[in-house]
Amino acid sequence: MQLSPEILDAIALQMGNSFKADPMFSAQMEGLIQREKLLLAHARLSLKHSLKIGALHMFDNDPRAIMVAFDSDKNSKLREMQTLVKTIGVSFFIL
């Protein structure tokens, strides 16, 4: 699936907004000044990873209607580790 940067940003924003109401997210981000920026960066990295492994599914071209699903037997541990390292790097850069 090929998505424009605008659609990816809309999906990342939607994902970020859904996490804001999560109590665990609130506890993890408590006291951080740039929590919105960090959340958006993490959502973008997750989306890029999901696209690479073919796990992102959007319904009716609506960025508010997405599903991330994949066959874990076919998931690349190396790609998963690369995404984790990128996420940690972005986190340190933002913080």
Coordinates of C-alpha atoms in Angstrom, one line a residue:
M1 CA 0.0 0.0 0.0
Q2 CA 1.3 3.4 -1.0
L3 CA 0.2 6.4 1.1
S4 CA 0.9 10.0 0.8
P5 CA 2.7 11.9 3.6
E6 CA -0.5 13.7 4.3
I7 CA -2.5 10.5 4.8
L8 CA 0.4 9.1 7.0
D9 CA 0.3 12.2 9.1
A10 CA -3.5 12.0 9.5
I11 CA -3.2 8.3 10.6
A12 CA -0.4 9.1 13.0
L13 CA -2.4 11.9 14.5
Q14 CA -5.4 9.6 14.9
M15 CA -3.3 7.0 16.5
G16 CA -1.8 9.6 18.8
N17 CA -5.2 10.9 19.8
S18 CA -6.3 7.4 20.7
F19 CA -3.4 6.9 23.0
K20 CA -4.0 10.2 24.9
A21 CA -6.9 8.7 26.7
D22 CA -5.0 5.6 27.8
P23 CA -4.1 5.6 31.5
M24 CA -0.8 3.7 30.9
F25 CA 0.3 6.3 28.3
S26 CA -0.6 9.1 30.7
A27 CA 1.5 7.5 33.4
Q28 CA 4.5 6.9 31.1
M29 CA 4.4 10.4 29.7
E30 CA 3.8 12.3 32.9
G31 CA 6.1 15.2 33.4
L32 CA 7.4 15.3 29.8
I33 CA 7.2 18.6 28.1
Q34 CA 7.2 17.4 24.5
R35 CA 4.9 14.4 25.0
E36 CA 2.8 15.4 21.9
K37 CA 5.8 15.5 19.7
L38 CA 7.1 12.2 21.1
L39 CA 3.8 10.5 20.6
L40 CA 3.5 11.6 17.0
A41 CA 7.1 10.5 16.2
H42 CA 6.4 7.1 17.7
A43 CA 3.2 6.8 15.8
R44 CA 5.0 7.7 12.5
L45 CA 7.7 5.1 13.1
S46 CA 5.1 2.4 13.9
L47 CA 3.2 3.2 10.8
K48 CA 6.3 3.0 8.6
H49 CA 7.1 -0.4 10.1
S50 CA 3.6 -1.5 9.6
L51 CA 3.7 -0.5 6.0
K52 CA 7.0 -2.2 5.4
I53 CA 5.6 -5.5 6.7
G54 CA 2.3 -5.1 4.9
A55 CA 0.4 -4.9 8.2
L56 CA -1.4 -1.6 7.8
H57 CA -4.9 -1.8 6.4
M58 CA -7.1 1.2 5.8
F59 CA -10.8 0.9 5.2
D60 CA -12.6 3.1 2.6
N61 CA -9.6 5.4 2.4
D62 CA -10.5 6.8 5.8
P63 CA -7.4 7.5 8.0
R64 CA -9.6 7.1 11.0
A65 CA -10.5 3.6 10.0
I66 CA -7.2 1.6 10.2
M67 CA -6.2 -1.8 11.4
V68 CA -2.7 -3.2 12.0
A69 CA -2.6 -6.9 11.7
F70 CA 0.1 -9.4 10.4
D71 CA 1.1 -13.0 10.6
S72 CA 3.6 -13.1 13.4
D73 CA 5.3 -16.2 11.9
K74 CA 6.3 -14.1 9.0
N75 CA 7.5 -11.1 11.0
S76 CA 11.2 -10.3 10.7
K77 CA 12.9 -10.0 14.1
L78 CA 15.7 -8.0 12.5
R79 CA 13.2 -5.4 11.1
E80 CA 11.4 -5.3 14.4
M81 CA 14.7 -4.6 16.2
Q82 CA 15.6 -1.9 13.7
T83 CA 12.3 -0.2 14.4
L84 CA 12.9 -0.5 18.1
V85 CA 16.3 1.1 17.8
K86 CA 14.9 4.0 15.7
T87 CA 12.1 4.5 18.3
I88 CA 14.6 4.7 21.1
G89 CA 16.8 7.1 19.0
V90 CA 13.9 9.4 18.2
S91 CA 12.9 9.4 21.9
F92 CA 16.3 10.5 23.1
F93 CA 16.5 13.1 20.4
I94 CA 13.1 14.6 21.3
L95 CA 13.7 14.5 25.0

